[in-house]
Tab-separated table of C-alpha atoms (C1' of nucleotides) in Angstrom:
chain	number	residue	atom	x	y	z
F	1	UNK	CA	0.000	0.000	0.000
F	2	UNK	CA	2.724	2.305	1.064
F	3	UNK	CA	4.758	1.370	-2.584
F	4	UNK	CA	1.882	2.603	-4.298
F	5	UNK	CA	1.622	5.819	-2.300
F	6	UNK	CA	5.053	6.561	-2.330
F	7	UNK	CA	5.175	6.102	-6.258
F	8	UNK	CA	2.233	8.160	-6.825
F	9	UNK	CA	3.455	11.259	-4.629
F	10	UNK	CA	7.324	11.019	-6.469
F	11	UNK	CA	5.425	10.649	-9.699
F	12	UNK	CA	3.613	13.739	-9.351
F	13	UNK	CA	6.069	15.659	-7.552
F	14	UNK	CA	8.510	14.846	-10.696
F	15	UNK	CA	5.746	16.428	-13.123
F	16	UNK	CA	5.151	19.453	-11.071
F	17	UNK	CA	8.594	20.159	-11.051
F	18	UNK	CA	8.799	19.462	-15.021
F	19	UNK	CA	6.162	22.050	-15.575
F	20	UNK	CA	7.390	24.675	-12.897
F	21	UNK	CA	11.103	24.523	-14.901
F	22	UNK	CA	9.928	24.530	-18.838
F	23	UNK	CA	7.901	27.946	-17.349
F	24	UNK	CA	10.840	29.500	-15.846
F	25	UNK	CA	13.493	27.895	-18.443
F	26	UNK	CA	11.897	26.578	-21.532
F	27	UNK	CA	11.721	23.387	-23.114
F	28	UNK	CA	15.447	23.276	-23.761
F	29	UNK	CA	16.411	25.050	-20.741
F	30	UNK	CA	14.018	21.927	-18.870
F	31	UNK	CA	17.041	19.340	-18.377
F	32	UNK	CA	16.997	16.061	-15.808
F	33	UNK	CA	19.379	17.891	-13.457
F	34	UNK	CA	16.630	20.793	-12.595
F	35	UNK	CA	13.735	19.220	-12.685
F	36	UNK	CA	15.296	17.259	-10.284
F	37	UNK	CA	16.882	19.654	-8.482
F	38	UNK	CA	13.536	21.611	-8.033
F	39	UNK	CA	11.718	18.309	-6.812
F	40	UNK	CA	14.081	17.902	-4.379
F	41	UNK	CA	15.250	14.431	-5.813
F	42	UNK	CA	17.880	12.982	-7.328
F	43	UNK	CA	18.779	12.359	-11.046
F	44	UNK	CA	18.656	8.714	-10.800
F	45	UNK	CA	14.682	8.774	-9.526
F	46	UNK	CA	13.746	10.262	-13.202
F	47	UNK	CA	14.765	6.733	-15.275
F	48	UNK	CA	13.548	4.862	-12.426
F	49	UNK	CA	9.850	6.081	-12.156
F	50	UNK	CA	9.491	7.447	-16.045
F	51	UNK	CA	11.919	5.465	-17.613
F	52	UNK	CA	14.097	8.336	-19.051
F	53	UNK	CA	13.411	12.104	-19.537
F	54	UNK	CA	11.281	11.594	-22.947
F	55	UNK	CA	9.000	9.692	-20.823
F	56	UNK	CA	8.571	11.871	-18.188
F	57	UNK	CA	7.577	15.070	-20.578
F	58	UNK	CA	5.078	12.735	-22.324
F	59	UNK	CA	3.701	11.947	-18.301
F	60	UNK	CA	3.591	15.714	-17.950
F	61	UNK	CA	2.033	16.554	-21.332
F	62	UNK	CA	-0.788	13.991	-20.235
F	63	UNK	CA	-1.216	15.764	-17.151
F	64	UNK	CA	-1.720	19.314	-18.754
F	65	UNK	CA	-4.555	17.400	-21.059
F	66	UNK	CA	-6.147	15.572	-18.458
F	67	UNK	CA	-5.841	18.636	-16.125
F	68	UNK	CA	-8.028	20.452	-19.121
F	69	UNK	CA	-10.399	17.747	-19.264
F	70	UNK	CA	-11.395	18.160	-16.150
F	71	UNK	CA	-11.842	21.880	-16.260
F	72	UNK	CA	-13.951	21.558	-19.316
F	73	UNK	CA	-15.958	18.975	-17.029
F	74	UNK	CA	-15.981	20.899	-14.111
F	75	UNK	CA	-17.339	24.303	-15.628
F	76	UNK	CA	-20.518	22.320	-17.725
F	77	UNK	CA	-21.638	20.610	-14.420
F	78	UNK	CA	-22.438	24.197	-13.220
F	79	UNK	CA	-24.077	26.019	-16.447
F	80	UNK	CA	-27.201	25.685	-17.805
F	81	UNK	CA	-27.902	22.889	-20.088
F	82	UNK	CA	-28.799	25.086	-23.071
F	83	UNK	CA	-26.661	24.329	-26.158
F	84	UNK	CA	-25.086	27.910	-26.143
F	85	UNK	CA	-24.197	27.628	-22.066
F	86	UNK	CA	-22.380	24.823	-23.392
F	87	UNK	CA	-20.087	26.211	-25.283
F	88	UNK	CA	-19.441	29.288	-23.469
F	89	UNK	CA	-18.502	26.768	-20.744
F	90	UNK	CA	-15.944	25.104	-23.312
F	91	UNK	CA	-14.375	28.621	-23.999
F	92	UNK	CA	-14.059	29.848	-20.366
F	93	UNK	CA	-12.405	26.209	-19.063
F	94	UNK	CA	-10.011	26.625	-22.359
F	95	UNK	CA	-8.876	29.768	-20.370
F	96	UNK	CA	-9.397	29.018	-16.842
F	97	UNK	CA	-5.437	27.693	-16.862
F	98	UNK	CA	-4.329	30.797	-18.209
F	99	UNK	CA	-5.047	33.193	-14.819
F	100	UNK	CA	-3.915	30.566	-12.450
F	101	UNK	CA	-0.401	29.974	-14.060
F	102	UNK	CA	0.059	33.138	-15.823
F	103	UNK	CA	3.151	31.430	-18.029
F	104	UNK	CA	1.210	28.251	-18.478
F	105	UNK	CA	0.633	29.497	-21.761
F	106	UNK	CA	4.304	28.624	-22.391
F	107	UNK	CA	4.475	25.303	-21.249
F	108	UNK	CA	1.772	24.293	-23.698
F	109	UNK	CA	3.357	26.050	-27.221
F	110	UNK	CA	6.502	24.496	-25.935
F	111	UNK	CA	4.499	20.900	-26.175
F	112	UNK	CA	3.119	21.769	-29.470
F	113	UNK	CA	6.919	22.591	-30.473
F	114	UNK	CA	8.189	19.592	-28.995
F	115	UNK	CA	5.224	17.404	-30.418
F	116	UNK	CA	6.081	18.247	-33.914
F	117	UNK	CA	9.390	15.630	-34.206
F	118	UNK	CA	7.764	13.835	-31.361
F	119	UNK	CA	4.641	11.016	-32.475
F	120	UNK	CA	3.947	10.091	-29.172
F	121	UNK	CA	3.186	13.857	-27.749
F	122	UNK	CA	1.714	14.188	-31.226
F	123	UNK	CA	-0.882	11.628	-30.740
F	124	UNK	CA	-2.040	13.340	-27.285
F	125	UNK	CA	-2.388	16.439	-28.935
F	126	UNK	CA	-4.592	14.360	-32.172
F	127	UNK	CA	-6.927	12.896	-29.291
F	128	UNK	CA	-7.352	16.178	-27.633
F	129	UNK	CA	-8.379	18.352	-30.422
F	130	UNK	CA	-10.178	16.117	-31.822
F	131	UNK	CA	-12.249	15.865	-28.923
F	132	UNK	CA	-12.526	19.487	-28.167
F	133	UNK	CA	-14.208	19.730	-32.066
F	134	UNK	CA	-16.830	16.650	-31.070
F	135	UNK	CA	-17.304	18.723	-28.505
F	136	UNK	CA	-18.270	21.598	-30.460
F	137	UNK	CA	-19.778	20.273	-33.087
F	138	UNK	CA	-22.183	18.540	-30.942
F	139	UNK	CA	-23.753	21.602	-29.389
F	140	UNK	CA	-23.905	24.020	-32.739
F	141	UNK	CA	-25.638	21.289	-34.065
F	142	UNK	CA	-28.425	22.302	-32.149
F	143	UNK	CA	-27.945	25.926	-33.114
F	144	UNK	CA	-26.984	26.276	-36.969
F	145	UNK	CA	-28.103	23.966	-39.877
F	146	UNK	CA	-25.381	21.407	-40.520
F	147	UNK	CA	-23.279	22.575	-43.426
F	148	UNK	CA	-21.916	24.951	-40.936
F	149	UNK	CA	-21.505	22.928	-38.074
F	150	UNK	CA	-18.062	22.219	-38.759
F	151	UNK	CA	-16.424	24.878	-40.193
F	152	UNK	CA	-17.908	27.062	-37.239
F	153	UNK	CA	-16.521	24.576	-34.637
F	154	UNK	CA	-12.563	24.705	-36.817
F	155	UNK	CA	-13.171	28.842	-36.236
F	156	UNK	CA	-13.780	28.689	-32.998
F	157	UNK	CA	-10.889	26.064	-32.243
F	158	UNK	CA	-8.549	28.222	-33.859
F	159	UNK	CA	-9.691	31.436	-32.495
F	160	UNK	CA	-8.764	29.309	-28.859
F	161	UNK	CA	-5.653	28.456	-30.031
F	162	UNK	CA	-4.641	31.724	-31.553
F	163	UNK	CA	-5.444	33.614	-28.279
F	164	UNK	CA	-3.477	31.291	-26.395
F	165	UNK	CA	-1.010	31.911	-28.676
F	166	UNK	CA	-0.902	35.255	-28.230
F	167	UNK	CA	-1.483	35.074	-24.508
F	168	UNK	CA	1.958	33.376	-24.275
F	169	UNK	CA	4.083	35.857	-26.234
F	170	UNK	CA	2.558	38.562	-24.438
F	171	UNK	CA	5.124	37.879	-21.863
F	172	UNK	CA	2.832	37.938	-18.410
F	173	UNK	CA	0.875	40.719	-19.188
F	174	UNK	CA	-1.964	38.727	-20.769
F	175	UNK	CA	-5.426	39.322	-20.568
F	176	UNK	CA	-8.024	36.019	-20.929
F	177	UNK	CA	-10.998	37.939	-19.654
F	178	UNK	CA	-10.450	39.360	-23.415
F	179	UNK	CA	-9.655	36.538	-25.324
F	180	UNK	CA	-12.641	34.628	-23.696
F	181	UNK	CA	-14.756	37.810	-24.304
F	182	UNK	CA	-14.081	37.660	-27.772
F	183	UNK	CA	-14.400	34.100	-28.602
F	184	UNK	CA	-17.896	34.495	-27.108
F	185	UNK	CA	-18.951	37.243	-29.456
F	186	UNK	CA	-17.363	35.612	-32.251
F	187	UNK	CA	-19.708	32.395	-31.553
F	188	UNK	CA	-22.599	34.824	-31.054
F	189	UNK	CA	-21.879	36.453	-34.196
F	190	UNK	CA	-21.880	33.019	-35.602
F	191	UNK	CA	-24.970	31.733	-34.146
F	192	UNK	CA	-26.605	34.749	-35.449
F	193	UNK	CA	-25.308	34.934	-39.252
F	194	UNK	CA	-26.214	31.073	-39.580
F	195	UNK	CA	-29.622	31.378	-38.691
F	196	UNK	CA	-31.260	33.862	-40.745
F	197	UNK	CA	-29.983	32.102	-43.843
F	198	UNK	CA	-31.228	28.699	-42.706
M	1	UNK	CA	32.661	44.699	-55.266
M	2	UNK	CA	33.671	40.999	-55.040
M	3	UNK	CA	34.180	40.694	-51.667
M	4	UNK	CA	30.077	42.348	-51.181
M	5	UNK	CA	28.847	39.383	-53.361
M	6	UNK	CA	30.480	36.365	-51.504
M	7	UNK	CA	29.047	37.363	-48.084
M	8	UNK	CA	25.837	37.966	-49.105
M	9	UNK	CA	25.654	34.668	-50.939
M	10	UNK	CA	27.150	32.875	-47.957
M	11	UNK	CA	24.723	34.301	-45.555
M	12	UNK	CA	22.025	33.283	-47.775
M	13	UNK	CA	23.273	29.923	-48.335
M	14	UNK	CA	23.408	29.694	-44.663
M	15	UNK	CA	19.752	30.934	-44.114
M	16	UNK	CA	18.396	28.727	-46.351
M	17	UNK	CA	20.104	25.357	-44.820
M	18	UNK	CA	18.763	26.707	-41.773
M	19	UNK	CA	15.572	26.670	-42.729
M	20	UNK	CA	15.916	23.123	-44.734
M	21	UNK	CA	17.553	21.775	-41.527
M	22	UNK	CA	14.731	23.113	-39.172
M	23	UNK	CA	12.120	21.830	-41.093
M	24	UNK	CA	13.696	18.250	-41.113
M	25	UNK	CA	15.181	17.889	-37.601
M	26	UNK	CA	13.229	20.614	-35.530
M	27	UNK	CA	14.583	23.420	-33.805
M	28	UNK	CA	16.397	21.321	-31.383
M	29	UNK	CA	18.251	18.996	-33.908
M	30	UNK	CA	19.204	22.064	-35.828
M	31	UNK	CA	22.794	22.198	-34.905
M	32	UNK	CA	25.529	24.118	-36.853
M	33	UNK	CA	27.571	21.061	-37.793
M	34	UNK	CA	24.345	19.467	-39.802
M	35	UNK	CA	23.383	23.443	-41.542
M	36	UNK	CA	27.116	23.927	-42.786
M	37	UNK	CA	27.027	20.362	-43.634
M	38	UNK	CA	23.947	21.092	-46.286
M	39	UNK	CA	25.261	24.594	-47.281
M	40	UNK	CA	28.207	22.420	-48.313
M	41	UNK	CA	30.574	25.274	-45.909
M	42	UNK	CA	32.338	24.230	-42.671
M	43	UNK	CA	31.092	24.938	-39.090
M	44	UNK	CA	33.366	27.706	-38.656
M	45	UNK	CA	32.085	30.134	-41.108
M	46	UNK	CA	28.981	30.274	-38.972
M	47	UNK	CA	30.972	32.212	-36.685
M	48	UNK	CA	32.695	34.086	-39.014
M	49	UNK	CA	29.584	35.401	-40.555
M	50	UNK	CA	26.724	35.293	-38.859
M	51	UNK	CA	29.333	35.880	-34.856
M	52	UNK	CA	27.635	32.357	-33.743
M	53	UNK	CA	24.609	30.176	-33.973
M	54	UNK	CA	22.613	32.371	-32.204
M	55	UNK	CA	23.372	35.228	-34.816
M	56	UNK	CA	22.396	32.758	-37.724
M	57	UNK	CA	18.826	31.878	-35.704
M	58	UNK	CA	17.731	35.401	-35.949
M	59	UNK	CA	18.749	36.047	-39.323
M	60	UNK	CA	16.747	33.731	-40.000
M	61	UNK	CA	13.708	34.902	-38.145
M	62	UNK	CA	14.496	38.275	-39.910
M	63	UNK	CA	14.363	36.440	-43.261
M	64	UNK	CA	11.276	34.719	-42.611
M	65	UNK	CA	9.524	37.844	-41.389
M	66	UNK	CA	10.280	40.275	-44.611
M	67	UNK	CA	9.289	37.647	-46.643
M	68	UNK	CA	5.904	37.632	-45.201
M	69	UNK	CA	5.944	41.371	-45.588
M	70	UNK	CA	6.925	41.283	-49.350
M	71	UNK	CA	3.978	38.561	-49.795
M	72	UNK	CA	1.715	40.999	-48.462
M	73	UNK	CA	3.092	44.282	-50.207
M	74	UNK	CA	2.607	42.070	-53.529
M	75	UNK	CA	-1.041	40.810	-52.682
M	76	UNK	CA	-2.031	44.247	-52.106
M	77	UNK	CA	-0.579	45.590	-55.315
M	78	UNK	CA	-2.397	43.340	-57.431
M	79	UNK	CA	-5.970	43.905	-55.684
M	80	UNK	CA	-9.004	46.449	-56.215
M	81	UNK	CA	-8.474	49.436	-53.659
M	82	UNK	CA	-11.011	48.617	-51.147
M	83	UNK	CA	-11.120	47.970	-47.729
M	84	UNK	CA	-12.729	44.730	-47.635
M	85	UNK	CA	-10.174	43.218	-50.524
M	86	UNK	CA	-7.619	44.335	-48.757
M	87	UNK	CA	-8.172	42.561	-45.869
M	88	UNK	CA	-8.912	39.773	-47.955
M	89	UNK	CA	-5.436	40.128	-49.406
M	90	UNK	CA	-3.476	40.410	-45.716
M	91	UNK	CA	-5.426	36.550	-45.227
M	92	UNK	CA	-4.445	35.219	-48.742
M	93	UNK	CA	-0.759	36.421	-47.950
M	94	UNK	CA	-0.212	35.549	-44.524
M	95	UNK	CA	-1.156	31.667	-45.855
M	96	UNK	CA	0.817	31.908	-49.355
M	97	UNK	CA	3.813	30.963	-47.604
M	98	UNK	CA	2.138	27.328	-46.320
M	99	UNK	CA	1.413	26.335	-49.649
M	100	UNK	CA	4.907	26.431	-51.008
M	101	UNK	CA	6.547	24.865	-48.535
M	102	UNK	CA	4.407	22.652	-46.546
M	103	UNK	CA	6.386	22.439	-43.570
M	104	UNK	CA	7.490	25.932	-43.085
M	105	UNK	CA	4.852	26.535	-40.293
M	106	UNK	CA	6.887	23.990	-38.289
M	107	UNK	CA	9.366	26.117	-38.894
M	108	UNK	CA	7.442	29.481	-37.174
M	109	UNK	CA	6.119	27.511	-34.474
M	110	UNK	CA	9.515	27.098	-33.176
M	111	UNK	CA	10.308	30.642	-34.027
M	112	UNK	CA	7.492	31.571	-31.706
M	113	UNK	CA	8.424	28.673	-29.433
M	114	UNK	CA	12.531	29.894	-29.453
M	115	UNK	CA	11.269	33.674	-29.354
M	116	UNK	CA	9.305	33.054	-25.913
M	117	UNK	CA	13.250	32.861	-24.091
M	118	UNK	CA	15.036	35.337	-26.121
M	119	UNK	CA	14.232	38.767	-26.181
M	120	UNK	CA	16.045	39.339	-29.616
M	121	UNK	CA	13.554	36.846	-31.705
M	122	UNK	CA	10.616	38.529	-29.319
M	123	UNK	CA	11.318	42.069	-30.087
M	124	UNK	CA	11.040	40.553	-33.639
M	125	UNK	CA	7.879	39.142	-33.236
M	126	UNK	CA	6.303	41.828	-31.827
M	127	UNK	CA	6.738	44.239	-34.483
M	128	UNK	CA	5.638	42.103	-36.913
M	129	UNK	CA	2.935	41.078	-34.870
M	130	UNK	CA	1.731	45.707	-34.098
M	131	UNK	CA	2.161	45.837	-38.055
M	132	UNK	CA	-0.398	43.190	-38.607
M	133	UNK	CA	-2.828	44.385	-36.528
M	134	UNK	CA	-2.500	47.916	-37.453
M	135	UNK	CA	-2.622	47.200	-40.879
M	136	UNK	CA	-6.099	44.781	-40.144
M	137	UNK	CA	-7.416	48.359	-37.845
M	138	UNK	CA	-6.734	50.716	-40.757
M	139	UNK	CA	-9.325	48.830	-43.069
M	140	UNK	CA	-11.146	47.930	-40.247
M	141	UNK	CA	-12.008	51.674	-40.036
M	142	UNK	CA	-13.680	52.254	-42.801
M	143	UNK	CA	-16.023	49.137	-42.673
M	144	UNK	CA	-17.194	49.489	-39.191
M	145	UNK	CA	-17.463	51.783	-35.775
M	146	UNK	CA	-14.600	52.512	-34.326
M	147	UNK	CA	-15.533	50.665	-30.919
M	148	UNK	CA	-15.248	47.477	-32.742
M	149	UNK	CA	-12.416	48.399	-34.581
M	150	UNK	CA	-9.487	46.781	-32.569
M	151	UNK	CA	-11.596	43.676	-31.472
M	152	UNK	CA	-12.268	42.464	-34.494
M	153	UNK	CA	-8.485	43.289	-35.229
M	154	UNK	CA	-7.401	41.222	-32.685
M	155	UNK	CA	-10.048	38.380	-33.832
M	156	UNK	CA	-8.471	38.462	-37.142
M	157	UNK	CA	-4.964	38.367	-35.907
M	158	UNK	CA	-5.389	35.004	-33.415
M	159	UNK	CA	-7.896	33.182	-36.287
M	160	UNK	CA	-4.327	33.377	-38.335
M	161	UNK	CA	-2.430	32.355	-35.606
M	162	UNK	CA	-4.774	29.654	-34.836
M	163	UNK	CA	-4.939	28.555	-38.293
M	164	UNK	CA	-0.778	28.804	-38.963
M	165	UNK	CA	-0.826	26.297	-35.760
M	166	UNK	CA	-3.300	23.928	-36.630
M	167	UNK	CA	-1.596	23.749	-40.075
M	168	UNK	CA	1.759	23.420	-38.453
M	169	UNK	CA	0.021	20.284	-36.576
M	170	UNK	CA	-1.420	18.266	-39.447
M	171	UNK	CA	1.558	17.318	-40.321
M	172	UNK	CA	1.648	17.934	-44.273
M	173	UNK	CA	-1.720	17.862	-44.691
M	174	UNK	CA	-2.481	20.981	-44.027
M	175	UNK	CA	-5.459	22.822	-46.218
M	176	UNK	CA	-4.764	26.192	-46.339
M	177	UNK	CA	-7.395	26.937	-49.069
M	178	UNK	CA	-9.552	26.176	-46.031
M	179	UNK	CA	-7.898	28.431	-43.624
M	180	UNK	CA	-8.193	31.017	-45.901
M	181	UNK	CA	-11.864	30.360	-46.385
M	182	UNK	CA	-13.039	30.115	-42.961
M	183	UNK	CA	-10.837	33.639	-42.292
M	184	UNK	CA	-12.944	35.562	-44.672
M	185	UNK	CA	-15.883	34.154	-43.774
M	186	UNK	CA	-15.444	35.510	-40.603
M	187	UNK	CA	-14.640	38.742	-41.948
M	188	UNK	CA	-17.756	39.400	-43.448
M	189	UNK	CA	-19.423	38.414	-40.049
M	190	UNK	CA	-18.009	40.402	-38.286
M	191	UNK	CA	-18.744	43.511	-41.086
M	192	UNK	CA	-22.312	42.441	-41.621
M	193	UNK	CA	-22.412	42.161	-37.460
M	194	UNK	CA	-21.246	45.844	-36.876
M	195	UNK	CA	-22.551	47.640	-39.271
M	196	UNK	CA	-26.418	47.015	-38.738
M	197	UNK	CA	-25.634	48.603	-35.181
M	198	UNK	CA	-23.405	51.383	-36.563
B	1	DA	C1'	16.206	-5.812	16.791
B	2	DT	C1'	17.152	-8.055	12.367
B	3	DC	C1'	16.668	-9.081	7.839
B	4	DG	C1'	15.409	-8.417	3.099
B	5	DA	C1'	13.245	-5.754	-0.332
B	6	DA	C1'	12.248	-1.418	-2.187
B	7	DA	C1'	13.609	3.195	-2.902
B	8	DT	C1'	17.112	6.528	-3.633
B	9	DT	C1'	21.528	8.392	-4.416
B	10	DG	C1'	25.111	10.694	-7.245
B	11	DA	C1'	29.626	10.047	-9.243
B	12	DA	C1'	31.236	8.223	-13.484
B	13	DC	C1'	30.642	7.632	-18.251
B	14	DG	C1'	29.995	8.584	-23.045
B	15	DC	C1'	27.995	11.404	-26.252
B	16	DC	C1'	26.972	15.647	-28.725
B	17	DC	C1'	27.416	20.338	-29.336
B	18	DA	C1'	29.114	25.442	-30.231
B	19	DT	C1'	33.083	27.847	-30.405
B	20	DT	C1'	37.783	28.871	-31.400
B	21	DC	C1'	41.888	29.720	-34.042
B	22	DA	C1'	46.124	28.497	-36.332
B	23	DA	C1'	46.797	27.075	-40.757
B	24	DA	C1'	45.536	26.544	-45.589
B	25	DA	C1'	43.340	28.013	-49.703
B	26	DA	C1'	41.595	31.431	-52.715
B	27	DA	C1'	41.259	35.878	-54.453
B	28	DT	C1'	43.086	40.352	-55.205
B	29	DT	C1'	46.586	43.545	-55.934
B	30	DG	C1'	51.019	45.511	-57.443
N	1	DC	C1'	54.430	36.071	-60.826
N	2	DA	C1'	54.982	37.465	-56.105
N	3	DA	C1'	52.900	39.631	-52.201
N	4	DT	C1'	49.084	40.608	-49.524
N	5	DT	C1'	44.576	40.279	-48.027
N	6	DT	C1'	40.336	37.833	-47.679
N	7	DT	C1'	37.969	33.713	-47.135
N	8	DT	C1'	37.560	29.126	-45.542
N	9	DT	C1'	38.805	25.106	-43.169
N	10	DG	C1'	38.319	21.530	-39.503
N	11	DA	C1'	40.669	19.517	-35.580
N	12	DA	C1'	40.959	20.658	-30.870
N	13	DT	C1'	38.716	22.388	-26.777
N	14	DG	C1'	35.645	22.719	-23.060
N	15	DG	C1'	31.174	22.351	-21.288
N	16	DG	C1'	26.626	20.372	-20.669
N	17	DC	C1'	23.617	16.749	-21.020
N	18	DG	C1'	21.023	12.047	-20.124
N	19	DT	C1'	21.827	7.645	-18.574
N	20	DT	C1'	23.658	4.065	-15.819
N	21	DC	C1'	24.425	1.274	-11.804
N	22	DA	C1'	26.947	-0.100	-7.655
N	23	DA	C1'	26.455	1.581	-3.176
N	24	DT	C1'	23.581	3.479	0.343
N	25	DT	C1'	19.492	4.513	2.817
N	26	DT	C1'	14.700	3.736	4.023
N	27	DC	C1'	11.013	0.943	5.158
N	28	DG	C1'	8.073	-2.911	6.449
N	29	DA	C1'	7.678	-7.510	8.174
N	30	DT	C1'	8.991	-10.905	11.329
DNA sequence: ATCGAAATTGAACGCCCATTCAAAAAATTG
DNA sequence: CAATTTTTTGAATGGGCGTTCAATTTCGAT
């Protein structure tokens, strides 16, 4: 019982640590002596838990997408079930990491870098977006006839990824009350210029 | 008059392997032995030409960046004065460049990526970035209230950015045609939107 | 308290990289 | 052609990195 525990807590203090370092160093600056350094650990523990660095980025990439997951989750439990709610909800839990960890922002284009010459982190990011379009597409189905369903969920995916985009290279000073403000009229907008022509 | 010629060739010859080499290998496996290697020059003339790798990286950038600008000064050229084609045009040439080399937006990713921990590349990005929008809120002007003006600026600007990334993740697949499609459609939107509340 | 297994350490190792610079090659000049 | 300058070379250097693994410590069971 106590092996489990003990590999659990080292596990997760090894990822917090990974993420904490690629913010304040970037993804090359992110090496096995600072990570574990920062955790408090030795080098040694990283092969032995992960296998090797590569694995232990891919552990913390999985984190960041489960850790979204759960925020999407989280935020529809509370909204109305109305198909629009619904995807307000999307956009605000797409932002709700930015304000917590203002240079989390980073951390994720540094993924997307790194996922590029990487298939394994590239097939995390395949599953994730192509969830987060389901997920769109499923409620402006209800809202716009269907030639448009998908094209207005790819805008809207985009429009998140573009403002997180921009939220990173903003250097701190970023602003997601905006971005989310104007996804939401952008989606409006949408709603609104696929319905008259229906 | 010689002497001019040679370094301007070299540099250029150096530019482009870096760019071939990023492409291939990523930022990371871009290393100075494997660019000389393909500009068919030794790893010292790096130094001797560019003061280090770090010199040759934003070069590079620099490269990349006017090029965009000269796609754009062209587009305009050939294109009806008016505001809306002229946005039009800023769209068709910020996703000219994808088409002709299909991994290139690999290539800015880890510009952006690289640019995030060194202030030289982000001082770079950022002007591009103010000319963009500025040119988007000077045709914006004339097509809608000026509330809306830098909103639907900044809209424009991250559906790019979004698109450029999700292009840069399909991994030669990419559709700009598409991209380009979905950015004007949201274009008109956004005019038809703001102009019935003018 | 003792033993054995699990967890952890960190120095040693081998690899790769950017940079340097004395020497060679090429080009230019007189 | 000889002298001089410019251009280019590439082996040597030094540093940083991830990984390994024998030794050590920690922990639970008896």
């Amino acid at each position: 019982m106590a092996r489990i525990g003990v590999e659990t807590i080292r596990r997760q203090q090894l990822i917090d640590a990974t993420l904490k370092v690629i913010e304040e160093h970037g993804f090359q600056g992110a090496t096995v002596g600072k990570i574990a350094a920062l955790a408090g650990l030795s080098v040694g523990i990283v092969s032995h838990y992960f296998g090797g660095k590569q694995g232990l980025l891919e552990a913390t990439m999985r984190h960041l997408l489960s850790s979204l997951q759960q925020d999407v989750s989280k935020l529809m439990a509370d909204r109305p079930n109305t198909p629009r709610e619904r995807l307000m909800a999307i956009v605000d839990a797409n932002f709700s990491g930015v304000q917590t960890h203002a240079q989390s922002s980073k951390t994720w284009l540094a993924f997307w870098t790194q996922a590029m010459h990487s298939p394994d982190l590239m097939r995390l990011q395949r599953v994730n977006e192509r969830r987060l379009l389901s997920n769109l597409m499923f409620y402006l189905r209800e809202l716009m006839p269907e030639p448009q369903v998908r094209s207005t969920a790819q805008t809207i995916a985009a429009l998140i990824d573009g403002f997180w985009l921009r939220a990173a290279m903003s250097e701190g000073r970023i602003e997601p009350s905006q971005a989310v403000t104007l996804c939401k009229t952008y989606i409006d907008q949408a709603i609104q210029a696929n319905n008259g022509a229906s």
